[in-house]
Each structure stands twice: as C-alpha cells, then as structure tokens.
PDB file of C-alpha atoms and ligand atoms in Angstrom:
ATOM      1  CA  MET O 453     101.419 -71.665 -30.688  1.00 92.00           C
ATOM      2  CA  SER O 454     100.420 -73.761 -33.384  1.00 98.00           C
ATOM      3  CA  VAL O 455      98.312 -73.606 -36.721  1.00 99.00           C
ATOM      4  CA  THR O 456      96.282 -76.382 -38.045  1.00 99.00           C
ATOM      5  CA  VAL O 457      95.187 -76.523 -41.806  1.00 99.00           C
ATOM      6  CA  ARG O 458      92.548 -79.072 -43.144  1.00 98.00           C
ATOM      7  CA  VAL O 459      92.902 -79.991 -46.595  1.00 99.00           C
ATOM      8  CA  PRO O 460      90.762 -82.157 -49.158  1.00 98.00           C
ATOM      9  CA  ALA O 461      91.622 -85.160 -51.104  1.00 98.00           C
ATOM     10  CA  LYS O 462      90.621 -84.906 -55.042  1.00 98.00           C
ATOM     11  CA  VAL O 463      89.249 -87.240 -57.613  1.00 98.00           C
ATOM     12  CA  ASN O 464      89.868 -86.414 -61.469  1.00 98.00           C
ATOM     13  CA  VAL O 465      86.643 -86.535 -63.180  1.00 98.00           C
ATOM     14  CA  GLN O 466      88.143 -86.165 -66.297  1.00 98.00           C
ATOM     15  CA  LEU O 467      92.000 -86.468 -67.052  1.00 98.00           C
ATOM     16  CA  ALA O 468      92.765 -86.012 -70.704  1.00 98.00           C
ATOM     17  CA  VAL O 469      96.613 -86.991 -71.060  1.00 97.00           C
ATOM     18  CA  GLY O 470      98.575 -85.415 -74.063  1.00 96.00           C
ATOM     19  CA  SER O 471     101.963 -86.647 -75.626  1.00 89.00           C
ATOM     20  CA  ALA O 472     105.089 -86.559 -73.307  1.00 90.00           C
ATOM     21  CA  ARG O 473     106.630 -82.984 -73.583  1.00 92.00           C
ATOM     22  CA  PRO O 474     110.503 -82.327 -73.840  1.00 94.00           C
ATOM     23  CA  ASP O 475     110.456 -81.427 -70.070  1.00 95.00           C
ATOM     24  CA  GLY O 476     109.024 -85.080 -69.267  1.00 93.00           C
ATOM     25  CA  PHE O 477     105.777 -83.606 -68.198  1.00 97.00           C
ATOM     26  CA  HIS O 478     102.563 -84.224 -70.303  1.00 97.00           C
ATOM     27  CA  ASP O 479     100.061 -81.536 -71.167  1.00 96.00           C
ATOM     28  CA  LEU O 480      96.804 -82.316 -69.607  1.00 98.00           C
ATOM     29  CA  ALA O 481      93.116 -81.018 -69.474  1.00 98.00           C
ATOM     30  CA  ASN O 482      92.777 -82.346 -65.861  1.00 98.00           C
ATOM     31  CA  VAL O 483      89.066 -81.604 -64.329  1.00 98.00           C
ATOM     32  CA  PHE O 484      89.675 -81.721 -60.312  1.00 98.00           C
ATOM     33  CA  LEU O 485      86.949 -82.341 -57.834  1.00 98.00           C
ATOM     34  CA  ALA O 486      87.799 -81.891 -54.317  1.00 98.00           C
ATOM     35  CA  VAL O 487      86.199 -84.708 -52.054  1.00 98.00           C
ATOM     36  CA  SER O 488      85.389 -84.771 -48.364  1.00 98.00           C
ATOM     37  CA  LEU O 489      88.534 -87.016 -47.160  1.00 98.00           C
ATOM     38  CA  TYR O 490      90.647 -84.738 -45.547  1.00 98.00           C
ATOM     39  CA  ASP O 491      94.355 -84.729 -43.930  1.00 98.00           C
ATOM     40  CA  GLU O 492      95.137 -82.168 -40.811  1.00 99.00           C
ATOM     41  CA  VAL O 493      98.401 -80.583 -40.852  1.00 99.00           C
ATOM     42  CA  THR O 494      99.469 -78.495 -37.847  1.00 99.00           C
ATOM     43  CA  VAL O 495     102.708 -76.520 -37.640  1.00 99.00           C
ATOM     44  CA  SER O 496     104.433 -75.142 -34.234  1.00 98.00           C
ATOM     45  CA  PRO O 497     107.666 -73.774 -33.739  1.00 98.00           C
ATOM     46  CA  ALA O 498     110.635 -76.132 -33.349  1.00 98.00           C
ATOM     47  CA  SER O 499     114.522 -75.875 -32.958  1.00 98.00           C
ATOM     48  CA  SER O 500     114.542 -77.356 -36.504  1.00 97.00           C
ATOM     49  CA  LEU O 501     112.261 -78.932 -39.477  1.00 98.00           C
ATOM     50  CA  THR O 502     110.975 -81.918 -38.389  1.00 98.00           C
ATOM     51  CA  ILE O 503     108.205 -84.102 -39.463  1.00 98.00           C
ATOM     52  CA  THR O 504     105.638 -86.866 -37.643  1.00 98.00           C
ATOM     53  CA  CYS O 505     102.494 -88.568 -38.939  1.00 98.00           C
ATOM     54  CA  SER O 506      99.687 -90.283 -37.335  1.00 98.00           C
ATOM     55  CA  GLY O 507      96.837 -92.344 -38.858  1.00 97.00           C
ATOM     56  CA  PRO O 508      96.240 -96.050 -40.001  1.00 92.00           C
ATOM     57  CA  ASP O 509      99.035 -95.543 -43.134  1.00 93.00           C
ATOM     58  CA  ALA O 510     101.119 -93.432 -41.299  1.00 96.00           C
ATOM     59  CA  GLY O 511     103.923 -95.811 -42.014  1.00 95.00           C
ATOM     60  CA  GLN O 512     103.870 -95.338 -45.559  1.00 94.00           C
ATOM     61  CA  VAL O 513     104.347 -91.621 -45.243  1.00 97.00           C
ATOM     62  CA  PRO O 514     107.954 -90.395 -45.884  1.00 96.00           C
ATOM     63  CA  LEU O 515     109.286 -88.260 -43.144  1.00 96.00           C
ATOM     64  CA  ASP O 516     112.350 -86.920 -44.910  1.00 94.00           C
ATOM     65  CA  ARG O 517     112.758 -83.759 -46.798  1.00 91.00           C
ATOM     66  CA  THR O 518     111.093 -85.587 -49.809  1.00 94.00           C
ATOM     67  CA  ASN O 519     107.666 -85.063 -48.153  1.00 98.00           C
ATOM     68  CA  LEU O 520     105.970 -82.070 -49.672  1.00 98.00           C
ATOM     69  CA  ALA O 521     104.938 -80.687 -46.398  1.00 98.00           C
ATOM     70  CA  SER O 522     108.742 -80.082 -45.317  1.00 98.00           C
ATOM     71  CA  ARG O 523     109.309 -78.765 -49.062  1.00 98.00           C
ATOM     72  CA  ALA O 524     106.659 -76.082 -48.918  1.00 98.00           C
ATOM     73  CA  ALA O 525     108.086 -75.202 -45.493  1.00 98.00           C
ATOM     74  CA  GLU O 526     111.683 -74.826 -46.932  1.00 98.00           C
ATOM     75  CA  LEU O 527     110.548 -73.207 -50.142  1.00 98.00           C
ATOM     76  CA  LEU O 528     108.222 -70.493 -48.139  1.00 98.00           C
ATOM     77  CA  ALA O 529     111.068 -70.009 -45.749  1.00 98.00           C
ATOM     78  CA  ALA O 530     113.652 -69.376 -48.456  1.00 98.00           C
ATOM     79  CA  ARG O 531     111.347 -66.878 -50.183  1.00 97.00           C
ATOM     80  CA  HIS O 532     111.357 -64.509 -46.997  1.00 98.00           C
ATOM     81  CA  GLY O 533     115.045 -65.278 -45.816  1.00 98.00           C
ATOM     82  CA  LEU O 534     113.831 -67.229 -42.696  1.00 98.00           C
ATOM     83  CA  SER O 535     114.932 -70.394 -41.489  1.00 98.00           C
ATOM     84  CA  PRO O 536     112.011 -73.374 -41.735  1.00 98.00           C
ATOM     85  CA  ASP O 537     111.862 -73.990 -37.965  1.00 98.00           C
ATOM     86  CA  VAL O 538     109.021 -76.036 -37.210  1.00 98.00           C
ATOM     87  CA  HIS O 539     107.636 -79.309 -36.389  1.00 98.00           C
ATOM     88  CA  ILE O 540     104.898 -80.303 -38.985  1.00 98.00           C
ATOM     89  CA  HIS O 541     102.344 -83.119 -37.869  1.00 98.00           C
ATOM     90  CA  ILE O 542     100.440 -84.813 -40.581  1.00 98.00           C
ATOM     91  CA  ALA O 543      96.814 -86.244 -39.274  1.00 98.00           C
ATOM     92  CA  LYS O 544      96.806 -88.485 -42.458  1.00 98.00           C
ATOM     93  CA  ASP O 545      93.304 -89.793 -43.688  1.00 98.00           C
ATOM     94  CA  ILE O 546      93.934 -89.622 -47.377  1.00 97.00           C
ATOM     95  CA  PRO O 547      94.783 -92.868 -48.718  1.00 95.00           C
ATOM     96  CA  VAL O 548      98.735 -92.831 -49.354  1.00 93.00           C
ATOM     97  CA  ALA O 549     100.004 -92.913 -52.697  1.00 87.00           C
ATOM     98  CA  GLY O 550      96.527 -93.678 -54.116  1.00 94.00           C
ATOM     99  CA  GLY O 551      96.026 -91.299 -56.797  1.00 95.00           C
ATOM    100  CA  MET O 552      93.920 -88.918 -54.322  1.00 97.00           C
ATOM    101  CA  ALA O 553      96.763 -86.209 -54.158  1.00 97.00           C
ATOM    102  CA  GLY O 554      97.529 -86.903 -50.290  1.00 97.00           C
ATOM    103  CA  GLY O 555     100.937 -85.690 -50.648  1.00 97.00           C
ATOM    104  CA  SER O 556     100.051 -82.731 -52.408  1.00 98.00           C
ATOM    105  CA  ALA O 557      97.292 -81.912 -50.000  1.00 98.00           C
ATOM    106  CA  ASP O 558     100.043 -81.861 -47.318  1.00 98.00           C
ATOM    107  CA  GLY O 559     102.243 -79.528 -49.318  1.00 98.00           C
ATOM    108  CA  ALA O 560      99.430 -77.110 -50.084  1.00 99.00           C
ATOM    109  CA  ALA O 561      98.431 -77.525 -46.083  1.00 99.00           C
ATOM    110  CA  ALA O 562     101.599 -77.084 -44.730  1.00 99.00           C
ATOM    111  CA  LEU O 563     102.506 -73.811 -46.770  1.00 99.00           C
ATOM    112  CA  LEU O 564      99.205 -72.327 -45.797  1.00 99.00           C
ATOM    113  CA  ALA O 565      99.829 -73.301 -42.125  1.00 99.00           C
ATOM    114  CA  CYS O 566     103.527 -71.839 -42.348  1.00 99.00           C
ATOM    115  CA  ASP O 567     102.460 -68.769 -43.904  1.00 98.00           C
ATOM    116  CA  THR O 568      99.904 -68.141 -41.113  1.00 98.00           C
ATOM    117  CA  LEU O 569     102.209 -69.149 -38.359  1.00 98.00           C
ATOM    118  CA  TRP O 570     105.094 -67.075 -39.670  1.00 98.00           C
ATOM    119  CA  GLY O 571     102.591 -63.926 -40.224  1.00 98.00           C
ATOM    120  CA  LEU O 572     103.587 -63.460 -43.492  1.00 98.00           C
ATOM    121  CA  GLY O 573     100.070 -62.499 -45.394  1.00 98.00           C
ATOM    122  CA  SER O 574     101.332 -64.011 -48.711  1.00 98.00           C
ATOM    123  CA  THR O 575      98.746 -63.210 -51.438  1.00 98.00           C
ATOM    124  CA  ARG O 576      96.853 -66.149 -53.117  1.00 97.00           C
ATOM    125  CA  ALA O 577      98.852 -65.828 -56.118  1.00 97.00           C
ATOM    126  CA  GLU O 578     102.106 -65.866 -54.357  1.00 98.00           C
ATOM    127  CA  LEU O 579     101.013 -69.130 -52.557  1.00 98.00           C
ATOM    128  CA  LEU O 580      99.672 -70.494 -55.792  1.00 98.00           C
ATOM    129  CA  SER O 581     103.101 -70.066 -57.491  1.00 98.00           C
ATOM    130  CA  ILE O 582     104.823 -72.166 -54.754  1.00 98.00           C
ATOM    131  CA  CYS O 583     102.398 -74.700 -55.003  1.00 98.00           C
ATOM    132  CA  ALA O 584     102.924 -75.207 -58.830  1.00 98.00           C
ATOM    133  CA  GLU O 585     106.696 -75.290 -58.073  1.00 98.00           C
ATOM    134  CA  LEU O 586     105.993 -78.108 -55.332  1.00 98.00           C
ATOM    135  CA  GLY O 587     103.904 -80.161 -57.754  1.00 97.00           C
ATOM    136  CA  SER O 588     101.363 -80.350 -60.524  1.00 97.00           C
ATOM    137  CA  ASP O 589      98.331 -81.455 -58.407  1.00 97.00           C
ATOM    138  CA  VAL O 590      99.339 -78.904 -55.283  1.00 98.00           C
ATOM    139  CA  PRO O 591      97.818 -75.611 -56.625  1.00 98.00           C
ATOM    140  CA  PHE O 592      94.276 -77.504 -56.781  1.00 98.00           C
ATOM    141  CA  SER O 593      94.834 -78.866 -53.090  1.00 98.00           C
ATOM    142  CA  LEU O 594      94.732 -75.225 -52.032  1.00 98.00           C
ATOM    143  CA  VAL O 595      91.783 -74.183 -54.188  1.00 98.00           C
ATOM    144  CA  GLY O 596      89.467 -77.155 -53.701  1.00 98.00           C
ATOM    145  CA  GLY O 597      86.033 -77.023 -55.094  1.00 98.00           C
ATOM    146  CA  ALA O 598      86.479 -77.840 -58.734  1.00 98.00           C
ATOM    147  CA  ALA O 599      88.655 -76.719 -61.408  1.00 98.00           C
ATOM    148  CA  LEU O 600      90.111 -77.441 -64.753  1.00 98.00           C
ATOM    149  CA  GLY O 601      93.888 -77.839 -64.629  1.00 98.00           C
ATOM    150  CA  THR O 602      95.899 -77.142 -68.037  1.00 98.00           C
ATOM    151  CA  GLY O 603      99.508 -77.218 -68.635  1.00 97.00           C
ATOM    152  CA  ARG O 604     100.678 -79.923 -66.678  1.00 96.00           C
ATOM    153  CA  GLY O 605      97.843 -79.626 -64.217  1.00 96.00           C
ATOM    154  CA  GLU O 606      98.964 -76.454 -62.373  1.00 96.00           C
ATOM    155  CA  ARG O 607      97.141 -73.989 -64.318  1.00 97.00           C
ATOM    156  CA  LEU O 608      93.766 -73.602 -62.652  1.00 98.00           C
ATOM    157  CA  THR O 609      90.343 -72.252 -64.141  1.00 98.00           C
ATOM    158  CA  GLU O 610      87.839 -72.480 -61.056  1.00 98.00           C
ATOM    159  CA  LEU O 611      84.710 -74.239 -61.995  1.00 98.00           C
ATOM    160  CA  GLU O 612      81.229 -73.751 -60.662  1.00 97.00           C
ATOM    161  CA  VAL O 613      79.423 -76.737 -59.136  1.00 98.00           C
ATOM    162  CA  GLY O 614      75.504 -76.718 -59.212  1.00 98.00           C
ATOM    163  CA  GLY O 615      74.938 -79.578 -56.811  1.00 98.00           C
ATOM    164  CA  GLU O 616      76.520 -82.595 -54.255  1.00 98.00           C
ATOM    165  CA  PHE O 617      77.937 -85.648 -55.611  1.00 99.00           C
ATOM    166  CA  HIS O 618      78.275 -88.937 -53.754  1.00 99.00           C
ATOM    167  CA  TRP O 619      81.288 -91.247 -54.146  1.00 98.00           C
ATOM    168  CA  VAL O 620      82.955 -94.391 -53.037  1.00 98.00           C
ATOM    169  CA  PHE O 621      86.621 -94.750 -53.242  1.00 98.00           C
ATOM    170  CA  ALA O 622      87.976 -98.064 -52.911  1.00 98.00           C
ATOM    171  CA  VAL O 623      91.642 -98.247 -51.695  1.00 97.00           C
ATOM    172  CA  ALA O 624      93.809-100.917 -52.755  1.00 96.00           C
ATOM    173  CA  ASP O 625      96.645-102.648 -51.187  1.00 92.00           C
ATOM    174  CA  GLY O 626      99.836-100.838 -51.953  1.00 89.00           C
ATOM    175  CA  GLY O 627     100.278 -97.866 -53.969  1.00 90.00           C
ATOM    176  CA  LEU O 628     101.114 -97.079 -57.242  1.00 95.00           C
ATOM    177  CA  SER O 629     103.964 -94.706 -58.642  1.00 95.00           C
ATOM    178  CA  THR O 630     102.611 -91.529 -60.641  1.00 95.00           C
ATOM    179  CA  PRO O 631     105.721 -91.294 -62.908  1.00 96.00           C
ATOM    180  CA  ALA O 632     105.585 -95.300 -63.306  1.00 98.00           C
ATOM    181  CA  VAL O 633     101.823 -94.918 -64.529  1.00 98.00           C
ATOM    182  CA  TYR O 634     102.791 -92.027 -67.139  1.00 97.00           C
ATOM    183  CA  GLY O 635     105.626 -94.130 -68.161  1.00 97.00           C
ATOM    184  CA  GLU O 636     103.173 -96.898 -68.832  1.00 98.00           C
ATOM    185  CA  PHE O 637     100.769 -94.435 -70.592  1.00 97.00           C
ATOM    186  CA  ASP O 638     103.601 -93.518 -72.853  1.00 96.00           C
ATOM    187  CA  ARG O 639     104.549 -97.315 -73.277  1.00 97.00           C
ATOM    188  CA  LEU O 640     101.085 -98.124 -74.273  1.00 96.00           C
ATOM    189  CA  ASN O 641     100.684 -95.072 -76.736  1.00 94.00           C
ATOM    190  CA  GLU O 642     104.030 -95.708 -78.410  1.00 93.00           C
ATOM    191  CA  GLY O 643     103.792 -94.170 -82.067  1.00 87.00           C
ATOM    192  CA  VAL O 644     100.334 -92.861 -81.264  1.00 86.00           C
ATOM    193  CA  ALA O 645      99.917 -89.057 -81.984  1.00 82.00           C
ATOM    194  CA  ALA O 646      98.180 -88.039 -78.955  1.00 81.00           C
ATOM    195  CA  PRO O 647      95.402 -85.145 -79.723  1.00 87.00           C
ATOM    196  CA  ALA O 648      95.743 -82.133 -77.981  1.00 93.00           C
ATOM    197  CA  PRO O 649      94.003 -82.587 -74.590  1.00 97.00           C
ATOM    198  CA  THR O 650      90.723 -80.662 -73.925  1.00 97.00           C
ATOM    199  CA  ALA O 651      87.768 -80.615 -71.305  1.00 98.00           C
ATOM    200  CA  SER O 652      84.733 -82.266 -72.273  1.00 98.00           C
ATOM    201  CA  PRO O 653      81.748 -79.730 -72.538  1.00 98.00           C
ATOM    202  CA  ALA O 654      79.028 -82.492 -71.314  1.00 98.00           C
ATOM    203  CA  LEU O 655      81.320 -82.907 -68.304  1.00 98.00           C
ATOM    204  CA  LEU O 656      81.744 -79.500 -67.641  1.00 98.00           C
ATOM    205  CA  ASP O 657      77.792 -79.078 -67.951  1.00 98.00           C
ATOM    206  CA  ALA O 658      77.025 -82.164 -65.525  1.00 98.00           C
ATOM    207  CA  LEU O 659      79.335 -80.369 -62.973  1.00 98.00           C
ATOM    208  CA  ARG O 660      77.101 -77.012 -63.579  1.00 98.00           C
ATOM    209  CA  THR O 661      73.914 -78.656 -63.563  1.00 98.00           C
ATOM    210  CA  GLY O 662      74.911 -80.884 -60.489  1.00 98.00           C
ATOM    211  CA  ASP O 663      73.524 -83.985 -62.492  1.00 98.00           C
ATOM    212  CA  ALA O 664      74.949 -86.998 -61.268  1.00 98.00           C
ATOM    213  CA  PRO O 665      73.669 -89.579 -64.213  1.00 98.00           C
ATOM    214  CA  SER O 666      75.125 -87.118 -66.812  1.00 98.00           C
ATOM    215  CA  LEU O 667      78.598 -86.876 -64.970  1.00 98.00           C
ATOM    216  CA  ALA O 668      78.751 -90.457 -64.655  1.00 98.00           C
ATOM    217  CA  GLY O 669      78.403 -90.660 -68.661  1.00 98.00           C
ATOM    218  CA  ALA O 670      80.993 -88.189 -69.163  1.00 98.00           C
ATOM    219  CA  LEU O 671      83.750 -89.497 -66.444  1.00 98.00           C
ATOM    220  CA  ALA O 672      86.949 -90.237 -68.238  1.00 98.00           C
ATOM    221  CA  ASN O 673      90.673 -91.058 -67.283  1.00 98.00           C
ATOM    222  CA  ASP O 674      93.298 -91.459 -69.713  1.00 98.00           C
ATOM    223  CA  LEU O 675      95.638 -93.052 -67.332  1.00 98.00           C
ATOM    224  CA  GLN O 676      93.092 -95.717 -66.465  1.00 98.00           C
ATOM    225  CA  PRO O 677      94.404 -98.374 -69.200  1.00 98.00           C
ATOM    226  CA  ALA O 678      97.989 -97.689 -67.752  1.00 98.00           C
ATOM    227  CA  ALA O 679      97.125 -98.236 -64.103  1.00 98.00           C
ATOM    228  CA  LEU O 680      94.937-101.533 -65.149  1.00 98.00           C
ATOM    229  CA  SER O 681      97.979-102.462 -67.100  1.00 98.00           C
ATOM    230  CA  LEU O 682     100.258-102.149 -63.957  1.00 98.00           C
ATOM    231  CA  ARG O 683      97.569-103.370 -61.510  1.00 98.00           C
ATOM    232  CA  PRO O 684      95.240-105.779 -63.419  1.00 98.00           C
ATOM    233  CA  SER O 685      93.409-106.685 -60.098  1.00 97.00           C
ATOM    234  CA  LEU O 686      91.562-103.324 -60.292  1.00 98.00           C
ATOM    235  CA  ALA O 687      89.226-104.267 -63.352  1.00 98.00           C
ATOM    236  CA  ASP O 688      87.512-106.557 -60.588  1.00 98.00           C
ATOM    237  CA  THR O 689      87.085-103.738 -58.206  1.00 98.00           C
ATOM    238  CA  LEU O 690      85.518-101.516 -61.095  1.00 98.00           C
ATOM    239  CA  GLN O 691      83.177-104.316 -61.749  1.00 98.00           C
ATOM    240  CA  THR O 692      82.049-105.009 -58.463  1.00 98.00           C
ATOM    241  CA  GLY O 693      81.195-101.571 -57.890  1.00 98.00           C
ATOM    242  CA  THR O 694      79.123-101.159 -60.848  1.00 98.00           C
ATOM    243  CA  SER O 695      77.248-104.432 -60.353  1.00 98.00           C
ATOM    244  CA  ALA O 696      76.586-102.986 -56.882  1.00 98.00           C
ATOM    245  CA  GLY O 697      74.802-100.049 -58.485  1.00 98.00           C
ATOM    246  CA  ALA O 698      77.429 -97.379 -58.857  1.00 98.00           C
ATOM    247  CA  LEU O 699      76.567 -95.053 -62.081  1.00 98.00           C
ATOM    248  CA  ALA O 700      80.020 -95.348 -62.991  1.00 98.00           C
ATOM    249  CA  ALA O 701      83.397 -96.493 -61.904  1.00 98.00           C
ATOM    250  CA  LEU O 702      86.746 -95.106 -62.810  1.00 98.00           C
ATOM    251  CA  VAL O 703      90.604 -94.979 -61.700  1.00 98.00           C
ATOM    252  CA  SER O 704      90.958 -92.187 -59.634  1.00 97.00           C
ATOM    253  CA  GLY O 705      93.900 -90.126 -60.984  1.00 97.00           C
ATOM    254  CA  SER O 706      97.154 -92.559 -61.416  1.00 97.00           C
ATOM    255  CA  GLY O 707      95.355 -95.188 -58.998  1.00 97.00           C
ATOM    256  CA  PRO O 708      95.526 -97.554 -57.590  1.00 97.00           C
ATOM    257  CA  THR O 709      92.509 -96.096 -55.660  1.00 98.00           C
ATOM    258  CA  THR O 710      89.101 -96.601 -57.725  1.00 98.00           C
ATOM    259  CA  ALA O 711      86.393 -94.199 -57.633  1.00 98.00           C
ATOM    260  CA  PHE O 712      82.427 -94.868 -57.783  1.00 98.00           C
ATOM    261  CA  LEU O 713      80.056 -92.106 -58.552  1.00 99.00           C
ATOM    262  CA  THR O 714      76.645 -92.990 -56.992  1.00 98.00           C
ATOM    263  CA  LYS O 715      73.275 -91.497 -57.116  1.00 98.00           C
ATOM    264  CA  ASP O 716      72.847 -90.591 -53.680  1.00 98.00           C
ATOM    265  CA  GLU O 717      74.422 -91.295 -50.117  1.00 98.00           C
ATOM    266  CA  GLU O 718      72.388 -94.107 -49.255  1.00 98.00           C
ATOM    267  CA  SER O 719      73.424 -95.855 -52.603  1.00 98.00           C
ATOM    268  CA  ALA O 720      76.956 -95.013 -51.754  1.00 98.00           C
ATOM    269  CA  ARG O 721      76.803 -97.085 -48.397  1.00 98.00           C
ATOM    270  CA  SER O 722      75.366 -99.995 -49.960  1.00 98.00           C
ATOM    271  CA  VAL O 723      78.079 -99.790 -52.800  1.00 98.00           C
ATOM    272  CA  ALA O 724      80.851 -99.630 -49.941  1.00 98.00           C
ATOM    273  CA  GLU O 725      79.305-102.637 -48.373  1.00 98.00           C
ATOM    274  CA  ALA O 726      79.458-104.546 -51.403  1.00 98.00           C
ATOM    275  CA  LEU O 727      83.249-103.646 -52.358  1.00 98.00           C
ATOM    276  CA  LEU O 728      84.206-104.410 -48.619  1.00 98.00           C
ATOM    277  CA  ALA O 729      82.174-107.905 -48.829  1.00 98.00           C
ATOM    278  CA  SER O 730      83.985-108.615 -52.334  1.00 98.00           C
ATOM    279  CA  ARG O 731      87.418-108.298 -50.890  1.00 96.00           C
ATOM    280  CA  THR O 732      88.603-106.894 -53.916  1.00 97.00           C
ATOM    281  CA  CYS O 733      89.853-103.796 -52.105  1.00 97.00           C
ATOM    282  CA  ARG O 734      91.309-103.026 -48.611  1.00 96.00           C
ATOM    283  CA  GLU O 735      88.942-100.299 -47.624  1.00 96.00           C
ATOM    284  CA  ALA O 736      85.758 -98.507 -48.912  1.00 98.00           C
ATOM    285  CA  ARG O 737      85.339 -94.922 -48.198  1.00 98.00           C
ATOM    286  CA  VAL O 738      82.060 -92.748 -48.638  1.00 98.00           C
ATOM    287  CA  ALA O 739      82.610 -89.184 -49.388  1.00 98.00           C
ATOM    288  CA  SER O 740      80.571 -86.423 -50.759  1.00 98.00           C
ATOM    289  CA  SER O 741      81.909 -83.367 -53.365  1.00 98.00           C
ATOM    290  CA  PRO O 742      82.710 -80.481 -53.754  1.00 98.00           C
ATOM    291  CA  ALA O 743      84.635 -79.945 -50.479  1.00 98.00           C
ATOM    292  CA  ALA O 744      86.515 -76.664 -49.748  1.00 98.00           C
ATOM    293  CA  GLY O 745      90.091 -76.466 -50.319  1.00 98.00           C
ATOM    294  CA  ALA O 746      92.755 -75.966 -47.584  1.00 98.00           C
ATOM    295  CA  THR O 747      91.288 -74.220 -44.607  1.00 98.00           C
ATOM    296  CA  VAL O 748      92.939 -72.851 -41.411  1.00 98.00           C
ATOM    297  CA  LEU O 749      90.933 -74.273 -38.404  1.00 98.00           C
TER     298      LEU O 749
HETATM  299  O1  C5P N1105     104.176 -82.944 -60.502  1.00 80.30           O
HETATM  300  P1  C5P N1105     104.450 -83.862 -59.732  1.00 80.30           P
HETATM  301  O2  C5P N1105     105.457 -84.061 -59.490  1.00 80.30           O
HETATM  302  O3  C5P N1105     103.191 -84.619 -59.030  1.00 80.30           O
HETATM  303  O4  C5P N1105     104.570 -85.142 -60.988  1.00 80.30           O
HETATM  304  C1  C5P N1105     105.114 -86.551 -60.443  1.00 80.30           C
HETATM  305  C2  C5P N1105     105.402 -87.323 -61.992  1.00 80.30           C
HETATM  306  O5  C5P N1105     104.322 -87.540 -62.403  1.00 80.30           O
HETATM  307  C3  C5P N1105     106.221 -86.272 -62.811  1.00 80.30           C
HETATM  308  O6  C5P N1105     107.646 -86.502 -62.745  1.00 80.30           O
HETATM  309  C4  C5P N1105     105.990 -86.960 -64.139  1.00 80.30           C
HETATM  310  O7  C5P N1105     106.574 -88.051 -64.211  1.00 80.30           O
HETATM  311  C5  C5P N1105     104.491 -87.334 -63.969  1.00 80.30           C
HETATM  312  N1  C5P N1105     103.493 -86.401 -64.621  1.00 80.30           N
HETATM  313  C6  C5P N1105     103.462 -86.131 -65.811  1.00 80.30           C
HETATM  314  N2  C5P N1105     102.737 -85.092 -66.354  1.00 80.30           N
HETATM  315  C7  C5P N1105     102.021 -84.202 -65.572  1.00 80.30           C
HETATM  316  C8  C5P N1105     102.080 -84.479 -64.173  1.00 80.30           C
HETATM  317  C9  C5P N1105     102.951 -85.329 -63.655  1.00 80.30           C
HETATM  318  O8  C5P N1105     104.126 -86.801 -66.849  1.00 80.30           O
HETATM  319  N3  C5P N1105     100.911 -83.338 -66.098  1.00 80.30           N
END
C-alpha cells in the first residue's frame, strides 16, 4: 500500500520584509499564490526511513534527514509515538533551491501522505502546526490557492482569487540559499529602520478581481535587490521577459527563479520562447494560478 500526494509550487506576489527579529527571522507580509508546477510525494511502508528522488534536477535534492519530507515524517511519527518507517519518493518537477518553495512543498506533501498512510486523521489545525514547525513556507504548501502569511510567513489568512493568472518561470543555473539572501537584505538595509510590513490593498484587490494588469502593477518583492546583488545576471533575465511582452517581472521569493506575469496563456508561451532563445536562463516553464494545495491522489 502506498499514498501519493500532489503539491504545488508558489510565487510570492508581494513579499514585504521587516527588520530582523531577535530570533533571526524577519516579520513578513507575504502574499503567496500557488502555481501549477507540482511535485508528487509517495510514501509506502518500509523497515526504516528512506528517501529517493527522481526528475531532471534530482541530483540537487538532499536525501538525508535535512530533507523536509523526512523531517515531516519524523515529527508526525514522534507526536503519535510511532516509528517513522516509511520509504518516501519525491517525483521532483518544482525548481530546486529556486525560491518556489519546492522543499517546503515536499514537507507538506510527506506530512499529509504519512498522516493518510498511518490512518491518523489529524485535523487541519494539527497538520498546520507541524508545517509551521518545519518551515515558514510549509503551511502555505498544504493550503495552496492564495494566502497572506504574517509573522515569519507561517500565520495564514486565505485570500479570494477571482480569475486565472498566467506565468512564465525562468529557471536559473544553480540555486540561491534563502538565509544568504535574507543576510544580504540585512546588509543592504543596515541602519535603515524597515517599516512594519503590510499587504498592499491594491494587490489584494487585483487578486480578488482576477485582473492581471492591476496585479502586474502591484507585484513587489523586497528580497529582489538582495537576490540581484548576489546574482547580478538575473537583471538580464528580467529585462528579456519584459521586452518579450510580459506585463511584469520579478524575482520569485529569494530567487534565483524569475517570474513573469502575462496577459494570457498564448503570451506566456511566446515569453517563454524568447527567454529560452536569449540563453539568460536554463529553462522556462509556463504555469497558471491559483493551484490547489497538497492533495491526496
Ligand atoms: O523558515 P525557513 O526554514 O524556511 O527559513 C529559512 C531561513 O530563511 C531562515 O533560517 C532565515 O534565515 C530566513 N528567513 C527569515 N525570515 C523569515 C523566513 C525565513 O529571515 N520570515
């Protein structure tokens, strides 16, 4: 017997970052939108906790206990006095270390899959609390759709989305470390008192009405200068996508994946072609949003 869970990637349509807190995290107003790039995580009974990964970028995925999927199995098992004896297989399609919450997605998916396999019937609230323990972005991977994350991003308010949005994601060569990008944010903003992060009313309105040009005008990522400082070549990728007709471009989360909002699916395809032809990225993926959160298949 095995259980498979499908889980989406995310883009942050607004990432407002406050000052570093005493615990090292930053207070955020983080507007998450789930997009239709998915990992599938399958768990099956085994004699001990093991993990494998398939997909073009599988070689970059850690297969030890630092993988959020195995940490999810361990945390859930510990809460119920069980031994986490499962084999976890990740079929990886979300860019690795790309700022699209691929690792967080696998954590949320493994948690839901193990809960189902072991017949625990945890409540949504119980699962969300384990997700928050695993990482700031993990609760959103469980929930999907669109949500505002406050605190360090883990406290979610679900948001209404009134239409479909079309995106291109340009995958860069190599990843960027999230702590390194936040560290660069601190360095660039040293001595500047950051205002308390708040969600933009115009952005929330654009999501609610499903209006792509309005959303394009409101996209904002406070981590973008830090990601560009660590990876200056991303500026060329952003420029290529906007010249090719994207409504707007931004770095996805902590990067280095860049996101391009387009007016429709056809435009997304032509922006993706232009990005690939420019050789300013390794891969260009077309996707739409919102996408459902972690789902048992
Ligand atoms: O919560 P998560 O494990 O995903 O965070 C990874 C790292 O990103 C943290 O160790 C921290 O350096 C940084 N981070 C932050 N503020 C947040 C979320 C993450 O500084 N709100």
